PDB file of C-alpha atoms in Angstrom:
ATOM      1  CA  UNK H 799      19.278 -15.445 -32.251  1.00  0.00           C
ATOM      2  CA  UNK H 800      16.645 -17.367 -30.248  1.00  0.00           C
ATOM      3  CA  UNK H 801      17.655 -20.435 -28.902  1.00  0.00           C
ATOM      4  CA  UNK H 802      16.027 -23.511 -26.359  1.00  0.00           C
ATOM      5  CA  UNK H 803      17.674 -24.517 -23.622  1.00  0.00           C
ATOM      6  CA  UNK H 804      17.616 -27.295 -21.984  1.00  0.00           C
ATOM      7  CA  UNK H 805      15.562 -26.906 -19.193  1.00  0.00           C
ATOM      8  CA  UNK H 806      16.204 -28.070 -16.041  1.00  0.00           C
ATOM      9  CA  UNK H 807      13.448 -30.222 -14.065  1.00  0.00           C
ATOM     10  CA  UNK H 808      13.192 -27.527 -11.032  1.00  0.00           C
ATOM     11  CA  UNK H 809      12.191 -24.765 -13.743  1.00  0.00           C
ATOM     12  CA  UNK H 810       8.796 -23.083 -13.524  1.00  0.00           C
ATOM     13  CA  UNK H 811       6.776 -23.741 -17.014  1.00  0.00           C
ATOM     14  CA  UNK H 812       7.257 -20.737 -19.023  1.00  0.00           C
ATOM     15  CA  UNK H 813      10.740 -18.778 -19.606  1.00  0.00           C
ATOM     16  CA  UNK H 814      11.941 -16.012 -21.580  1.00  0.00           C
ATOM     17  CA  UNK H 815      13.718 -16.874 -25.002  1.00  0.00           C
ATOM     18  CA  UNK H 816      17.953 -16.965 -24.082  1.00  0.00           C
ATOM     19  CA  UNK H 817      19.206 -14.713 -27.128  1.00  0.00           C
ATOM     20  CA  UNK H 818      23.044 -13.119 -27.259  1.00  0.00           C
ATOM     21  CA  UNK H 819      23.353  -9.800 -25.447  1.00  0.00           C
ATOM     22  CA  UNK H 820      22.833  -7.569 -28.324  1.00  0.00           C
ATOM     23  CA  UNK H 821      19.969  -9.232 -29.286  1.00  0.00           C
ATOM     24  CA  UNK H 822      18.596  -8.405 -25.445  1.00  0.00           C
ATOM     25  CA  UNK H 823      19.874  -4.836 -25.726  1.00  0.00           C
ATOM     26  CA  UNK H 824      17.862  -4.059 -28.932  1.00  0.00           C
ATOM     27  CA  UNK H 825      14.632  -5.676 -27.522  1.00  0.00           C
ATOM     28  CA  UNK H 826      15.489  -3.317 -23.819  1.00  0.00           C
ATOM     29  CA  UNK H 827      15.713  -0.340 -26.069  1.00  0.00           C
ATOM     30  CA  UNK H 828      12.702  -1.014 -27.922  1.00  0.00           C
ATOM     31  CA  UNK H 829      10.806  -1.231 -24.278  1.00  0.00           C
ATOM     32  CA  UNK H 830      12.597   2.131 -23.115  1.00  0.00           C
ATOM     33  CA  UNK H 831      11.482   3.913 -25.729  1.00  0.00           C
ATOM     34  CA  UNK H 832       7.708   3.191 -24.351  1.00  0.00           C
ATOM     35  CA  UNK H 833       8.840   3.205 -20.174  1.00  0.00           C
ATOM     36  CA  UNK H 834       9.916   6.828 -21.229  1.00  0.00           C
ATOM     37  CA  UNK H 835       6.364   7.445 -22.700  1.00  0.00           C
ATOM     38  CA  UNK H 836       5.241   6.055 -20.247  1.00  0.00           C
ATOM     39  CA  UNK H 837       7.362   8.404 -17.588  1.00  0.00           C
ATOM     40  CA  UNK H 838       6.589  11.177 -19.434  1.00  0.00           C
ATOM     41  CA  UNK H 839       2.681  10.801 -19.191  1.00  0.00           C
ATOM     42  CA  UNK H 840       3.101  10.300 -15.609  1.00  0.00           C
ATOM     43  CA  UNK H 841       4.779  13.953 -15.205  1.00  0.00           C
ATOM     44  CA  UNK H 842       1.520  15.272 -16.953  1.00  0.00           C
ATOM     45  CA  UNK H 843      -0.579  13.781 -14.750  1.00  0.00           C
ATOM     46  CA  UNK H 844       1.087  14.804 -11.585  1.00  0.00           C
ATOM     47  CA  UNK H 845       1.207  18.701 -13.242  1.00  0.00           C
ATOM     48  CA  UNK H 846      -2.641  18.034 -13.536  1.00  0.00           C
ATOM     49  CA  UNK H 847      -2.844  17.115  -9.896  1.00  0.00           C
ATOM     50  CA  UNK H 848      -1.105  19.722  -8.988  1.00  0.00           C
ATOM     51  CA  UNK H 849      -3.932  22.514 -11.043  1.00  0.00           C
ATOM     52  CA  UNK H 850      -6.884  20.790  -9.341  1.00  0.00           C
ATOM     53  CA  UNK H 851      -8.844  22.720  -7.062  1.00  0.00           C
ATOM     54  CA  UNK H 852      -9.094  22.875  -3.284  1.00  0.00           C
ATOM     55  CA  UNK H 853     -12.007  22.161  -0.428  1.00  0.00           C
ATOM     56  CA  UNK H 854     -11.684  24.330   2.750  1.00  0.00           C
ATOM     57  CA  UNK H 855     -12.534  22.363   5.712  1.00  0.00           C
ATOM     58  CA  UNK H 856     -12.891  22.835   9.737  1.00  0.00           C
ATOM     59  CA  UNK H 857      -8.932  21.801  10.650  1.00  0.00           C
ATOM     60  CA  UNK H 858     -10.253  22.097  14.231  1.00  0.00           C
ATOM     61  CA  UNK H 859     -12.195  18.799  14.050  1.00  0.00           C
ATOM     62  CA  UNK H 860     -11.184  16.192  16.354  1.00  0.00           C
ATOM     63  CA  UNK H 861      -8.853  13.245  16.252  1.00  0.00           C
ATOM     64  CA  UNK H 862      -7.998  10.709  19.020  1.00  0.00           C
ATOM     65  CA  UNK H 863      -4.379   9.565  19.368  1.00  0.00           C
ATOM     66  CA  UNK H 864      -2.691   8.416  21.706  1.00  0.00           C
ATOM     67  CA  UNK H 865      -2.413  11.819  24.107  1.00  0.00           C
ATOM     68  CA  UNK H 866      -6.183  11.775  23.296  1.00  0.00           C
ATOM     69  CA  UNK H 867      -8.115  14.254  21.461  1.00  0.00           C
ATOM     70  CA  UNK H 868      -6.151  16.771  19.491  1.00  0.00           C
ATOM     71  CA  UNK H 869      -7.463  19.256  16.303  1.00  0.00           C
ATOM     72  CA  UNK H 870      -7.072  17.702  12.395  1.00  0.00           C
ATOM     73  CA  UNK H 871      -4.127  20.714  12.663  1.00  0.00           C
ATOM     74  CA  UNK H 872      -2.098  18.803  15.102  1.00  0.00           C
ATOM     75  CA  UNK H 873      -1.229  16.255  12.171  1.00  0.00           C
ATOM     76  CA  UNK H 874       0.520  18.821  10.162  1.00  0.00           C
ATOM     77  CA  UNK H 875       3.312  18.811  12.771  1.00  0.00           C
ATOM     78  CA  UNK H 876       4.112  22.235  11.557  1.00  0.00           C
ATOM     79  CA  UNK H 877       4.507  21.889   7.821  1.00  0.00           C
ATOM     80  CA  UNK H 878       2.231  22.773   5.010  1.00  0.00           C
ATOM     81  CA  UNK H 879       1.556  19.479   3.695  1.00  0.00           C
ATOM     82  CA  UNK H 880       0.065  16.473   4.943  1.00  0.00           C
ATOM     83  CA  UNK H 881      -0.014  12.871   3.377  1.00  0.00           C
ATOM     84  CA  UNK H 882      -2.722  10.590   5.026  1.00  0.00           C
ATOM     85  CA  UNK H 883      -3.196   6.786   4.700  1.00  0.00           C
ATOM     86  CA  UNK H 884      -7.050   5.806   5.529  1.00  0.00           C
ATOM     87  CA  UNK H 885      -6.304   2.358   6.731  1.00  0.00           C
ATOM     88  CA  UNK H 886      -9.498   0.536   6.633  1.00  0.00           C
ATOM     89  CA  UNK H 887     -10.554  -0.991   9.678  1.00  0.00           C
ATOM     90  CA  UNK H 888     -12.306  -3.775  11.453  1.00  0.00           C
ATOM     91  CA  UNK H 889     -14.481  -3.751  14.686  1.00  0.00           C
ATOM     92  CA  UNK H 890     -13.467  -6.648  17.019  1.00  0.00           C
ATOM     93  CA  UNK H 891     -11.035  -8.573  14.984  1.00  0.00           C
ATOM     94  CA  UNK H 892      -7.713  -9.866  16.014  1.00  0.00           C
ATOM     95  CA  UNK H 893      -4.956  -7.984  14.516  1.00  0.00           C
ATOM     96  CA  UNK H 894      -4.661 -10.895  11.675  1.00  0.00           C
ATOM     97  CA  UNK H 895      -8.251  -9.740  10.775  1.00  0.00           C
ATOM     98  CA  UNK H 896      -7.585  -6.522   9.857  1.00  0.00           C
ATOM     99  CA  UNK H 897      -7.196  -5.414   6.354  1.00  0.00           C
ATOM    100  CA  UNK H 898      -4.193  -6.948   4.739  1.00  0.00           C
ATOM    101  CA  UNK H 899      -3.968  -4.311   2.161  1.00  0.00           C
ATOM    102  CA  UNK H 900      -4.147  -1.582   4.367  1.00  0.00           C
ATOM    103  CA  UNK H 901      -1.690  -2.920   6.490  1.00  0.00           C
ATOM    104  CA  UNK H 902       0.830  -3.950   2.707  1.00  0.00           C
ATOM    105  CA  UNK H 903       0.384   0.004   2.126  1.00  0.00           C
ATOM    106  CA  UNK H 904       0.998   1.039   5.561  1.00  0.00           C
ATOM    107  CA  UNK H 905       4.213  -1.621   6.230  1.00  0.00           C
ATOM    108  CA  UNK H 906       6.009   0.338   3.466  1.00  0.00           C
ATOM    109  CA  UNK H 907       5.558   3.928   4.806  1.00  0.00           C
ATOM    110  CA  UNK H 908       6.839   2.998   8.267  1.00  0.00           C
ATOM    111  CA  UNK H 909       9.728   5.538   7.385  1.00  0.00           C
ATOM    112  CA  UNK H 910       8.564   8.817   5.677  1.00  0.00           C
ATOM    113  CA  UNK H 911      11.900  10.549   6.733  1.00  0.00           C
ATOM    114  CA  UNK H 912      12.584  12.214   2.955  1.00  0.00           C
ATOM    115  CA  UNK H 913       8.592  13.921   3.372  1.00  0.00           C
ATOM    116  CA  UNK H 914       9.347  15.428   6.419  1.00  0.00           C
ATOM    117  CA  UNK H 915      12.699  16.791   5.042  1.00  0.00           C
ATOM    118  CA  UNK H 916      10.644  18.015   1.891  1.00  0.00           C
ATOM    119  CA  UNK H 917       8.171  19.471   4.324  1.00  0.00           C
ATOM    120  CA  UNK H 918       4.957  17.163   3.870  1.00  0.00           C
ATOM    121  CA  UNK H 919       3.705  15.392   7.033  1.00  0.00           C
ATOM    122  CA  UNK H 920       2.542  11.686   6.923  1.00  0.00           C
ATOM    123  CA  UNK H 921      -0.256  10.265   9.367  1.00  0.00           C
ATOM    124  CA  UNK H 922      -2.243   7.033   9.125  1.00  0.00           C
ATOM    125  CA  UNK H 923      -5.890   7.509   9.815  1.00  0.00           C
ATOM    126  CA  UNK H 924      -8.862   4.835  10.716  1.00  0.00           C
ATOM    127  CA  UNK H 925     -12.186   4.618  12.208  1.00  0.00           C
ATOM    128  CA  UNK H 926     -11.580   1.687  14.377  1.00  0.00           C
ATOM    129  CA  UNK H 927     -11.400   2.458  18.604  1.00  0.00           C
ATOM    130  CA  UNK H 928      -8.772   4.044  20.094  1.00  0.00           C
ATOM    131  CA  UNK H 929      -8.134   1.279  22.254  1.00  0.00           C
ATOM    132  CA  UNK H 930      -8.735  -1.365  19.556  1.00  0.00           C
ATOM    133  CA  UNK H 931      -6.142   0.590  17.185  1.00  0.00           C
ATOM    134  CA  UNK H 932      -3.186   1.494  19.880  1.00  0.00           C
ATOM    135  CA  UNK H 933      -2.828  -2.174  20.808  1.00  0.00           C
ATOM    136  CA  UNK H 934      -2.556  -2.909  16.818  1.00  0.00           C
ATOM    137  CA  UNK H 935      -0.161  -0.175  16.091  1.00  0.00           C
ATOM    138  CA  UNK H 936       1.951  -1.481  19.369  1.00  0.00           C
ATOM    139  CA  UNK H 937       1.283  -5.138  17.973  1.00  0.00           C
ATOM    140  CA  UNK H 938       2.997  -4.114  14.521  1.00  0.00           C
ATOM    141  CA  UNK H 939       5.428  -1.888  15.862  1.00  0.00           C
ATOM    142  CA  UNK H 940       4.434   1.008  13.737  1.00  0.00           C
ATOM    143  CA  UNK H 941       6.206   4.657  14.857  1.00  0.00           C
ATOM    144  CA  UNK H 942       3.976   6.673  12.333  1.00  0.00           C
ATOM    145  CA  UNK H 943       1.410   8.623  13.963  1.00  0.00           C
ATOM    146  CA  UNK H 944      -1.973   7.009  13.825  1.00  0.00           C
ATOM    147  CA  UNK H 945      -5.514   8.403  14.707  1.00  0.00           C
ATOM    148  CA  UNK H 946      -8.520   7.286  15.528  1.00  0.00           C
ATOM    149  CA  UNK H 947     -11.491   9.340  12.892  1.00  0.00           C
ATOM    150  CA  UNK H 948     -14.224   7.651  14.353  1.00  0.00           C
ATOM    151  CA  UNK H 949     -17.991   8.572  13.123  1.00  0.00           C
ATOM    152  CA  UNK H 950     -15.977  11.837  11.424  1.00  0.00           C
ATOM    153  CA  UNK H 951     -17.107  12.791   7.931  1.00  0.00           C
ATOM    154  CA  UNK H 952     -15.402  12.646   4.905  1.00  0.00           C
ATOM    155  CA  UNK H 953     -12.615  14.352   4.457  1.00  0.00           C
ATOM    156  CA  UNK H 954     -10.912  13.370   7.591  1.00  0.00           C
ATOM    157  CA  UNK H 955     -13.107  10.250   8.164  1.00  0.00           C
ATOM    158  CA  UNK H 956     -15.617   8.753   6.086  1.00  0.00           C
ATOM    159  CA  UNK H 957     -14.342   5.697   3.652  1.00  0.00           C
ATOM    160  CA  UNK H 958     -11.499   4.294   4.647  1.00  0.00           C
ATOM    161  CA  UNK H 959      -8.611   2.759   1.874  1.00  0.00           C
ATOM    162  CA  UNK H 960      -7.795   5.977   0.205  1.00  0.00           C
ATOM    163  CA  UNK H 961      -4.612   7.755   0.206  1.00  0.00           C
ATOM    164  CA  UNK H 962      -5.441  11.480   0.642  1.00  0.00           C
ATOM    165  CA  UNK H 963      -3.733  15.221   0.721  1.00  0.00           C
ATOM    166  CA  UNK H 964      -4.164  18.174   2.585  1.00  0.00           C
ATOM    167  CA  UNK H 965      -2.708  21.789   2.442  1.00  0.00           C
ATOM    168  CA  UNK H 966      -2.352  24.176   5.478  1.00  0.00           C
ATOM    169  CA  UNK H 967      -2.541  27.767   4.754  1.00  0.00           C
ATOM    170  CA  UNK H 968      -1.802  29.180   8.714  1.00  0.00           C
ATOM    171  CA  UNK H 969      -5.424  28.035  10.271  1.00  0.00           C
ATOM    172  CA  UNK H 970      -6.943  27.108   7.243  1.00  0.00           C
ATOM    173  CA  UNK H 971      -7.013  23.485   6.224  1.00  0.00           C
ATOM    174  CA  UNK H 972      -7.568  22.095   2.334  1.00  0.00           C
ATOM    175  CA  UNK H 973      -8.285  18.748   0.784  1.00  0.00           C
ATOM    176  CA  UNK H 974      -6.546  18.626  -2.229  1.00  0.00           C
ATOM    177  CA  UNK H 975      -6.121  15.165  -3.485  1.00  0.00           C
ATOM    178  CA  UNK H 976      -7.578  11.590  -2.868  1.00  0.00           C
ATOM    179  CA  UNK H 977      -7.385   8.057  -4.432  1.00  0.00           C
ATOM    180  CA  UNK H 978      -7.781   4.533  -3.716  1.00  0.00           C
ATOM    181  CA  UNK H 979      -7.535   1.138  -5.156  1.00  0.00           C
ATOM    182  CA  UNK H 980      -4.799   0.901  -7.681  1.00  0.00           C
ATOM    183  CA  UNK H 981      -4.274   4.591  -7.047  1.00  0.00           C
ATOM    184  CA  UNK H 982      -2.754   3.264  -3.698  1.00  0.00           C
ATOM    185  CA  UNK H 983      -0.010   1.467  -5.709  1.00  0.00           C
ATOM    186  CA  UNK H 984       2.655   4.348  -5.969  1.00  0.00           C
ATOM    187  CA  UNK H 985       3.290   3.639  -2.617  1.00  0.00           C
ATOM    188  CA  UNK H 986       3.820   0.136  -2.111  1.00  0.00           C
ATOM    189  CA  UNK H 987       7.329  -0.165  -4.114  1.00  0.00           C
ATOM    190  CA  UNK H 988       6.665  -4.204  -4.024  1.00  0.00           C
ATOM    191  CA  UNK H 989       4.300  -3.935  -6.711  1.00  0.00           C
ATOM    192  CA  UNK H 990       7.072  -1.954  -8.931  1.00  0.00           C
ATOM    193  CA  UNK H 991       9.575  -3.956  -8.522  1.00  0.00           C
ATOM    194  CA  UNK H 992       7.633  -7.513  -9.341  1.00  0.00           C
ATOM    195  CA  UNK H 993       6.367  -5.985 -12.389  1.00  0.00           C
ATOM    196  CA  UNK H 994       9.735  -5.818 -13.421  1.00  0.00           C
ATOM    197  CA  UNK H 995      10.363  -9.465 -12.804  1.00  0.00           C
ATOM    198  CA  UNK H 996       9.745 -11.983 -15.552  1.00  0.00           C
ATOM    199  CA  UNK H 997       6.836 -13.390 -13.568  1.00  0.00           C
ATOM    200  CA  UNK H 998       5.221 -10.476 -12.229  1.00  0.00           C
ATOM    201  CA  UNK H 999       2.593 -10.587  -9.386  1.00  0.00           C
ATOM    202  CA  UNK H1000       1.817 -13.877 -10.074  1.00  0.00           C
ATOM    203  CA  UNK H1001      -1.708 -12.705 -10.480  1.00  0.00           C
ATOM    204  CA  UNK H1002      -4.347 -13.789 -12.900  1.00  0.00           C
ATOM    205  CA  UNK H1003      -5.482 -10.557 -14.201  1.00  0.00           C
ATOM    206  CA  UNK H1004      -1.997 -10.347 -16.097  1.00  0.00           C
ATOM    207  CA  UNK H1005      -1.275 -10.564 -19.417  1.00  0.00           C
ATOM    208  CA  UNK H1006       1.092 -13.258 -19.687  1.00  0.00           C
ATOM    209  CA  UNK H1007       3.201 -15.137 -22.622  1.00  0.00           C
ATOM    210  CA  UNK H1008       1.769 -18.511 -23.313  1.00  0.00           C
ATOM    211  CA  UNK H1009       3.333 -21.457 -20.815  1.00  0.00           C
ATOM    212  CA  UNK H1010       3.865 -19.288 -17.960  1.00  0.00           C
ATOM    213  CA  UNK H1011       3.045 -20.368 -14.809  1.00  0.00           C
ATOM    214  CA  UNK H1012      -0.840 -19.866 -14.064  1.00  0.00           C
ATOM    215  CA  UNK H1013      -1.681 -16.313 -12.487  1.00  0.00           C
ATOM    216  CA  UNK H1014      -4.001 -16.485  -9.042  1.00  0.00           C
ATOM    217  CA  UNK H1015      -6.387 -14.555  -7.249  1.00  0.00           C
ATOM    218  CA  UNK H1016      -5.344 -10.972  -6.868  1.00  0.00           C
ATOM    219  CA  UNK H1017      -2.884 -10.123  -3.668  1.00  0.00           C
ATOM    220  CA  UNK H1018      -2.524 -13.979  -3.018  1.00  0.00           C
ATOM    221  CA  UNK H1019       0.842 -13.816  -1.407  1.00  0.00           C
ATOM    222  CA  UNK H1020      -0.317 -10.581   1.232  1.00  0.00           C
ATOM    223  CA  UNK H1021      -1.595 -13.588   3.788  1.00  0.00           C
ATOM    224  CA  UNK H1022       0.543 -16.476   5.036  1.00  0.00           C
ATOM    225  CA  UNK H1023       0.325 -19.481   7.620  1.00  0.00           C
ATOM    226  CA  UNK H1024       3.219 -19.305  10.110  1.00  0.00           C
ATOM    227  CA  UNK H1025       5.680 -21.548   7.918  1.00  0.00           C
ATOM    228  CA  UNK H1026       5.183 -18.731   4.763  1.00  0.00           C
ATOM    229  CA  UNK H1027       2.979 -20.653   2.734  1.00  0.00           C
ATOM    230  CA  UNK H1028       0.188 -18.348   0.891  1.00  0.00           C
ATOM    231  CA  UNK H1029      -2.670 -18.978   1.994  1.00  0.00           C
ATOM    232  CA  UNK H1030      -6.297 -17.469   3.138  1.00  0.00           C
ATOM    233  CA  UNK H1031      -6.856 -19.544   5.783  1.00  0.00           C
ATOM    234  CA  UNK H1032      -7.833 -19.834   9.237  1.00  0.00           C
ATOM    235  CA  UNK H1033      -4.097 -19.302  10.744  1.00  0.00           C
ATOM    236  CA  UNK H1034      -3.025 -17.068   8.472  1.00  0.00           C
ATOM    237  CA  UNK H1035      -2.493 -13.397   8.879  1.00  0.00           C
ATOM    238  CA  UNK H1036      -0.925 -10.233   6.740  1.00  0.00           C
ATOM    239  CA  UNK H1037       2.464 -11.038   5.752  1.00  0.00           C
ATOM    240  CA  UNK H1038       4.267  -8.496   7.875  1.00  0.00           C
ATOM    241  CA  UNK H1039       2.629  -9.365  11.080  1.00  0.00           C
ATOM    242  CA  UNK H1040       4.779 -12.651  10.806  1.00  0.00           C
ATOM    243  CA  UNK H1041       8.203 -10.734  11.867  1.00  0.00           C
ATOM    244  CA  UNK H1042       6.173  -9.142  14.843  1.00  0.00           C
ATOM    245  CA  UNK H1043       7.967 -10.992  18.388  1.00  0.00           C
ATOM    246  CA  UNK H1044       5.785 -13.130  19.516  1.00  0.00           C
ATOM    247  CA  UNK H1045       3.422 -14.185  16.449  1.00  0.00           C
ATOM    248  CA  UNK H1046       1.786 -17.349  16.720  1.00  0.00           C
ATOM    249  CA  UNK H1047      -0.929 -18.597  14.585  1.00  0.00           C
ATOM    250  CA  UNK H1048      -4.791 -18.751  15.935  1.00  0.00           C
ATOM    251  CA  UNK H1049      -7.201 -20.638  14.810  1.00  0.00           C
ATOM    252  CA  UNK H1050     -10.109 -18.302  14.312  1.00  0.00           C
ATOM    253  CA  UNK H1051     -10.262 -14.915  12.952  1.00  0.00           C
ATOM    254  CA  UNK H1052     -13.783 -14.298  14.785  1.00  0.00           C
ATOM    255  CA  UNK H1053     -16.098 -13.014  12.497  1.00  0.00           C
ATOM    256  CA  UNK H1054     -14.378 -10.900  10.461  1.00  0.00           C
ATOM    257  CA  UNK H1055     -12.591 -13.453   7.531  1.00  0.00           C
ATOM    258  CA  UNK H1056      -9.769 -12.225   4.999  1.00  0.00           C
ATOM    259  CA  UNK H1057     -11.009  -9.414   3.060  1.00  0.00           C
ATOM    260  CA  UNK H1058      -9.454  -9.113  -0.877  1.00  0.00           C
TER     261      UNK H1058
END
């Protein structure tokens, strides 16, 4: 049975109904029945990805790192598979002006310890300077591997954003799977769990009950000012960059502002 509550005056507009707890387990098993669907169509789709067909490309292209040049082969480490992260990139901009989604996406693979042990190599890749890039990767205190692709073509370089697989077969090197936008999502966990919370992302674009709080602009909490408060502005920068030692805020991001 539904009731009201009284509601306190620090509550956010918008809560769900209180019922009993058998009333909340019938509703939960009416939602499992579609999360299972919902699983289930997710297996077929990774079965599909795993019947689509290969390019062969030159593995012995060049990437810079930080011991310089070394072939596309080098980022295998050895294994079969390789994950990649195209992290989109900047020229010029201080490391608050570089792309905060890239650098969500890339904050939650800074451990990729269970690939390696299931044999599939993980590398962030980006067309920015070598220079320009080492100094952010020290700034952010990523251990990944990064690389610079600079003027490469597509599929090492080329457009940047896109989460991308390879397969090694001895010499041989094979795309076999890209995405981007939303397709990114898998790996940034955050976005999983918050759409299991009752308000979500927070985000306009969601569908809502009526009286919840009002959604805004898409990835609105991925910037902050030094004192956590959302914002876009001139002294903010990428969430994650906050816990870096020695952040401070600065008042210009040159001439590259936030990017969405």
């Amino acid at each position: 049975m539904t009731t009201t509550p009284d509601r306190p005056t620090t509550a956010l507009p918008g809560r769900p109904p209180v019922v009993d707890l058998a009333t909340w387990q019938a509703a939960r098993n009416e939602l499992l029945v579609r999360e299972k669907a919902h699983t289930r169509e997710g297996d077929a789709l990774a079965a599909a990805r795993r019947r689509l067909p290969m390019v062969e490309f030159d593995g012995t292209v060049g990437v810079v790192g930080p011991d310089g040049p070394v072939p596309f082969l080098d980022l295998f480490q050895g294994r079969d598979e390789l994950v990649v992260y195209k992290h989109m990139w900047y020229d010029g901009a201080p490391h608050q002006g570089q792309c905060e989604g890239c650098t969500m996406t890339t904050w939650q693979l800074r451990d990729t310890v269970y690939l390696d042990a299931r044999g599939v190599s993980f590398a962030v890749l980006t067309t920015g300077r070598w220079d320009e890039v080492a100094a952010f990767v020290e700034f952010m205190g990523y251990t990944q591997p990064w690389y610079s692709v600079r003027d490469l073509a597509e599929p090492v370089g080329g457009e940047m954003g896109y989460l991308t697989c390879f397969l090694r077969d001895g010499d041989r090197t094979f795309l076999t799977y890209s995405t981007t936008g939303r397709g990114n999502e898998p790996v940034a966990a955050s976005f999983g769990l918050l759409d299991r919370t009752p308000y979500g992302r927070g985000e306009a674009w969601e569908d809502k009950p009526e009286g919840w709080p009002e959604g805004r602009h898409a990835c609105w909490y991925w910037r902050s000012d030094a004192d956590g408060n959302a914002t876009w502005g001139p002294t903010s920068r990428p969430v994650p960059q906050w816990t870096r030692p020695g952040a401070t805020p600065v008042e210009t991001l040159g001439r590259h502002g936030p990017h969405h």
